[in-house]
Coordinates of C-alpha atoms in Angstrom, one line a residue:
X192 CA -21.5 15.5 -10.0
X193 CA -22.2 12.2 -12.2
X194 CA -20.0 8.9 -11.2
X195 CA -17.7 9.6 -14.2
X196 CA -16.7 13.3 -12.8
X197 CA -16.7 11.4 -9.1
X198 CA -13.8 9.0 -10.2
X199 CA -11.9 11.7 -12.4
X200 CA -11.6 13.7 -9.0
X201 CA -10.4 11.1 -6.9
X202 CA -8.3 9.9 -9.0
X203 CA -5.5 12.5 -7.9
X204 CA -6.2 10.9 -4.2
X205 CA -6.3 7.5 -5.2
X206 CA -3.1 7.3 -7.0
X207 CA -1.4 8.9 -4.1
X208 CA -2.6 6.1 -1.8
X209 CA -1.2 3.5 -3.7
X210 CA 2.4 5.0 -4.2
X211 CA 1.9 5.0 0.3
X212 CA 1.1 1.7 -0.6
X213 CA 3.7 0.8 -3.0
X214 CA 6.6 1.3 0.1
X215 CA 5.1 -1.3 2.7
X216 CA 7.3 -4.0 3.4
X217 CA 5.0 -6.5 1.0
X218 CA 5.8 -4.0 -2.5
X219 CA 8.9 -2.7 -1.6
X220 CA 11.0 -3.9 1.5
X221 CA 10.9 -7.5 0.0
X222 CA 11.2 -6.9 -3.7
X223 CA 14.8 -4.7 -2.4
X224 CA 15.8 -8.1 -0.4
X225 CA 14.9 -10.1 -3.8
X226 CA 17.3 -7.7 -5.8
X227 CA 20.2 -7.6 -2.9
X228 CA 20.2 -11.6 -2.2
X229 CA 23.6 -13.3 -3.3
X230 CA 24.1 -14.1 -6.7
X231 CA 22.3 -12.6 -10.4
X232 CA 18.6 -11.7 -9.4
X233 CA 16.3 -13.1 -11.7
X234 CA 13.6 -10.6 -12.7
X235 CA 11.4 -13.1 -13.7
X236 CA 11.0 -14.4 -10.1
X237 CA 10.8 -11.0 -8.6
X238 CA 7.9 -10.0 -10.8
X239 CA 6.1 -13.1 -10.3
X240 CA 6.3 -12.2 -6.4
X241 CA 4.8 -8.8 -7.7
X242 CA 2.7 -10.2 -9.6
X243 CA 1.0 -12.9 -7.3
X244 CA 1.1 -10.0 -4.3
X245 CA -0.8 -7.8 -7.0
X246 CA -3.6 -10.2 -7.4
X247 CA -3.8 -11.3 -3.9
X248 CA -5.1 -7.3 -3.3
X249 CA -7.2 -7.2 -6.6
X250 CA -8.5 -10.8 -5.6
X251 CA -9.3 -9.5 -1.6
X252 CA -10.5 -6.0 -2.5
X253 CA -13.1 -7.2 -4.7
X254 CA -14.6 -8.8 -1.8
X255 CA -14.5 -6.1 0.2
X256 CA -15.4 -3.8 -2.4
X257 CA -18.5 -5.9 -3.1
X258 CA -19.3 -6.1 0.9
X259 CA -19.0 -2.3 1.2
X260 CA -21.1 -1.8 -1.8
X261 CA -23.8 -4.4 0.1
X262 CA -23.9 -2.0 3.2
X263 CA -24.2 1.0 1.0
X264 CA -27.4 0.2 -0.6
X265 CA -28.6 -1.5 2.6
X266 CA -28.0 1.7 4.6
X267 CA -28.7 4.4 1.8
X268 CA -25.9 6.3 2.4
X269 CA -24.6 9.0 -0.4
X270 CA -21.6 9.6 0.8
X271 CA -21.0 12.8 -2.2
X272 CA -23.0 15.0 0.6
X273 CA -21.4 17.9 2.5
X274 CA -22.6 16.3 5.8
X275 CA -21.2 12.7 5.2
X276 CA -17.7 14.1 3.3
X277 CA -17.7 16.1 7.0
X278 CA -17.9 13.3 8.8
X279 CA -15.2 11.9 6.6
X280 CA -13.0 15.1 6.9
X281 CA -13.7 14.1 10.5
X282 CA -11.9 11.0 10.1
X283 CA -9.2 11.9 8.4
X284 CA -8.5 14.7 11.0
X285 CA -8.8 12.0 14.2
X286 CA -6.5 9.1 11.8
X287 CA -4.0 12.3 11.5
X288 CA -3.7 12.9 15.2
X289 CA -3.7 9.3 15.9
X290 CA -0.2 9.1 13.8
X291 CA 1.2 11.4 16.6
X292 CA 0.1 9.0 19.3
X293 CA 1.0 5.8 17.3
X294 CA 4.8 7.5 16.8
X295 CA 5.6 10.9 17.9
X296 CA 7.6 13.3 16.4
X297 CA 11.0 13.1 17.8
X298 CA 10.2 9.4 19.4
X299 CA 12.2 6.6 20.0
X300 CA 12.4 3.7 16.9
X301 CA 13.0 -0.1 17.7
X302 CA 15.1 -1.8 14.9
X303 CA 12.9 -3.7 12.4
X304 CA 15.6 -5.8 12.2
X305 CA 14.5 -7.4 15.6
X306 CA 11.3 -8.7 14.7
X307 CA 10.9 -12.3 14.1
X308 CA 8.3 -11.4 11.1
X309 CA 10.5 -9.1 9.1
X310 CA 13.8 -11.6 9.7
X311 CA 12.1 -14.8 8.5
X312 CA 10.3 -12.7 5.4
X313 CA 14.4 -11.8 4.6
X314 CA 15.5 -14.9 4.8
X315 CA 12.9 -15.9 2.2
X316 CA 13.7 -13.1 0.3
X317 CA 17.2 -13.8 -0.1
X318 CA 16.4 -17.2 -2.1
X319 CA 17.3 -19.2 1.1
X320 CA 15.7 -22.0 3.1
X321 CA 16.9 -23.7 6.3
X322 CA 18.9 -26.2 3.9
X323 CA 20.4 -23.2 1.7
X324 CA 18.6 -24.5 -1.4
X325 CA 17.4 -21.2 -3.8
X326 CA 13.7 -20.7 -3.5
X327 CA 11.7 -21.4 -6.7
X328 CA 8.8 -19.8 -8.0
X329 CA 6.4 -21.3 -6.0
X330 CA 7.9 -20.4 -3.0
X331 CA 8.2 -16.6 -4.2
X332 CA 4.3 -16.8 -5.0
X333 CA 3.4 -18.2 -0.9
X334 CA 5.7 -15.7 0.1
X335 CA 3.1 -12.9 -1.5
X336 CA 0.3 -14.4 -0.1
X337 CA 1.9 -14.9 3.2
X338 CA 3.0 -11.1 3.2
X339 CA -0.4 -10.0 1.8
X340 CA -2.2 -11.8 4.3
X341 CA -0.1 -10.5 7.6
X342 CA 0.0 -6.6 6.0
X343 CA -3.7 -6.4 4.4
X344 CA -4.9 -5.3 7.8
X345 CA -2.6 -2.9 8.1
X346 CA -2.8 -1.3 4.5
X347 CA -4.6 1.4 5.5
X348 CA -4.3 3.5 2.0
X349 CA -5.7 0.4 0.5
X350 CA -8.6 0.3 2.8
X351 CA -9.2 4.2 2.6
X352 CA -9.0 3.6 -1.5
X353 CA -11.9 1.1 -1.4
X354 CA -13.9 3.6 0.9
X355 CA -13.3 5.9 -1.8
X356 CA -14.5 4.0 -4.9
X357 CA -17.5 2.6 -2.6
X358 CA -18.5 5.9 -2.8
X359 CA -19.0 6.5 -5.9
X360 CA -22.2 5.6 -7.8
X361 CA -20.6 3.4 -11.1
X362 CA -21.2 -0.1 -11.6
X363 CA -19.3 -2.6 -9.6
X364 CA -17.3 -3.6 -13.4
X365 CA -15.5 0.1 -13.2
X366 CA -14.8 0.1 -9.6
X367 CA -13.1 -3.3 -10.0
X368 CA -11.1 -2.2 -13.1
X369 CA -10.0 1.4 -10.9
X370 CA -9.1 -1.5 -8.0
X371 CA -7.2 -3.5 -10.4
X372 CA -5.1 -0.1 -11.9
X373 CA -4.5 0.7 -8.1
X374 CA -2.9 -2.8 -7.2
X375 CA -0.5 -2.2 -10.6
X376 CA 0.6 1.1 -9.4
X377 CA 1.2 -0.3 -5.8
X378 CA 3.3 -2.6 -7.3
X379 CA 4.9 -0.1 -9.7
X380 CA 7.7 1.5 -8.0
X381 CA 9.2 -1.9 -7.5
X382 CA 8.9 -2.8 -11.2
X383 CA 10.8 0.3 -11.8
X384 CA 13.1 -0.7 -9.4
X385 CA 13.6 -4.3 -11.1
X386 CA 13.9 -3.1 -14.9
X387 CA 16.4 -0.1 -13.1
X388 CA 19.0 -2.8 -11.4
X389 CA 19.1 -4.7 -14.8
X390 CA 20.2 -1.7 -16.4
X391 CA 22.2 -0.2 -14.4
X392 CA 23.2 -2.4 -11.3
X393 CA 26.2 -0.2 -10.0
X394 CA 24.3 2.6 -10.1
X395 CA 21.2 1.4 -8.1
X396 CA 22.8 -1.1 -6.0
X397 CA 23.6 1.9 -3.3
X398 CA 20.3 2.9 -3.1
X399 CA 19.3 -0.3 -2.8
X400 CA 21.6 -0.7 0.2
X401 CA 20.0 2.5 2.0
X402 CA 16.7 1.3 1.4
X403 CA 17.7 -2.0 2.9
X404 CA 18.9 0.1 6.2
X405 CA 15.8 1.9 6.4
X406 CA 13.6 -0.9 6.8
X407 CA 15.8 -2.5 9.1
X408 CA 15.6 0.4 11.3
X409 CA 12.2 1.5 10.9
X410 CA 10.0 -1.5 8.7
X411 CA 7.7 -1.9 11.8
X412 CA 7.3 1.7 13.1
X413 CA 5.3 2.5 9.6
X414 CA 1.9 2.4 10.5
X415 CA 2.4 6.2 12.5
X416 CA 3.0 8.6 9.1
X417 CA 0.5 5.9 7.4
X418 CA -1.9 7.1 9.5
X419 CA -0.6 10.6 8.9
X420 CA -0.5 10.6 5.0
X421 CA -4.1 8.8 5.1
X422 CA -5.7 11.7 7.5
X423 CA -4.1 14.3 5.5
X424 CA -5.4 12.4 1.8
X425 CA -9.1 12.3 3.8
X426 CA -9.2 15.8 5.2
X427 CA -7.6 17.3 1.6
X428 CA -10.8 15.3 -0.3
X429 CA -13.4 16.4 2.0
X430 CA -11.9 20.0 2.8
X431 CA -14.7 22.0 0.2
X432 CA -18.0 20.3 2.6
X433 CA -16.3 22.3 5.8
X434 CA -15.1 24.8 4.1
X435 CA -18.7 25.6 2.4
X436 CA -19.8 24.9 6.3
X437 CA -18.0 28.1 7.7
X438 CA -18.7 30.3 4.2
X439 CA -22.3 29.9 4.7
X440 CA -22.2 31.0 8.4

């Protein structure tokens, strides 16, 4: 399979990443706090915050993209072969246990709502510093990169995405330009969101409201069906290797 066919086929797997991407707190929790603070939202503002966040993961995944394309040719690892998409089907099968570890079925959740992280990120959110004063632009755009850098670590579709394009054999220019159509459709659903609540506000404001509940109940118990949806995406990509393991015995 040349690199062309390579990217065709992930891209299925790769776009479903970044929509588990696009409903972190960073592209979606905060861009609903944005459109529910007091007063007339201002798309403009909200899509800068998109925007800036948007950047922040083209700007980091580049660098890790280039790092994990460094250990790739140091190593000589192709990572299109039935053993190493085993080892990956592996992985995704150990990240999808893990989920039921990190948060079983059935378990207990702690309000999101009670940590300090999540509060002082909706304060922000609703255009409102310790003196009251609307936030501006500029605050909007540290607020991405303040958001980006605290969740990066924990993007775990993101990081699985850059495993995937590391393993394909185009030039760095393609992979990057793949990375940059991933960050937009992380970012997407909110966009849709934005351009939706200018439309039709009475409509969408409900929604808005449950969304806003969910995240206060569950924004930091997450990382469990993250860890789920990534083993699944992992073990789906990588299912012909094992499965061409127990046809030839």
């Amino acid at each position: 399979m040349d690199g062309a066919s390579t990217l065709l086929a992930l891209g299925p797997a790769l776009v479903a990443l970044a929509l588990v991407d696009s409903l972190s707190v960073g592209t979606l929790a905060v861009p609903v706090w944005l459109l529910l603070a007091p007063g007339r939202p201002r798309p403009g503002r909200i899509l800068t915050y998109l925007a800036a966040l948007a950047l922040f993961y083209v700007g980091v995944g580049l660098v890790l993209l280039a790092g994990a394309d460094a250990l790739v040719a140091t190593l000589d690892v192709d990572w299109q072969s039935p053993p190493a998409m085993r080892v990956l089907f592996l992985a995704g099968a150990a990240l999808l246990g893990a989920s039921f570890v990190v948060h079983p079925p059935g378990g207990s959740t702690r309000p999101g709502g009670g940590n300090p992280r999540l509060r002082r990120w909706r304060a922000a959110a609703a255009g409102a510093d310790d003196t009251g004063r609307a936030s501006r632009p500029r605050a909007l755009v540290g607020l991405a990169l303040a958001v980006g850098l605290v969740e990066v670590g924990t993007m775990l579709p993101y990081l699985a995405a850059i495993g995937l394009l590391t393993g394909t054999d185009r030039p760095f220019a393609v992979k990057a330009l793949v990375l940059a159509g991933y960050c937009v459709v992380m970012v997407l659903p909110a966009v849709v969101l934005v351009v939706a609540r200018r439309v039709a506000a009475p409509l969408l404001d409900p929604l808005l409201r449950r969304l806003d509940r969910w995240f206060a109940a569950h924004g930091g118990e997450a990382l469990g069906w993250i860890l789920g949806i990534v083993g699944v995406v992992l073990m789906g990509r990588n299912l012909p290797a094992v499965m061409e393991l127990f046809g030839g015995v």
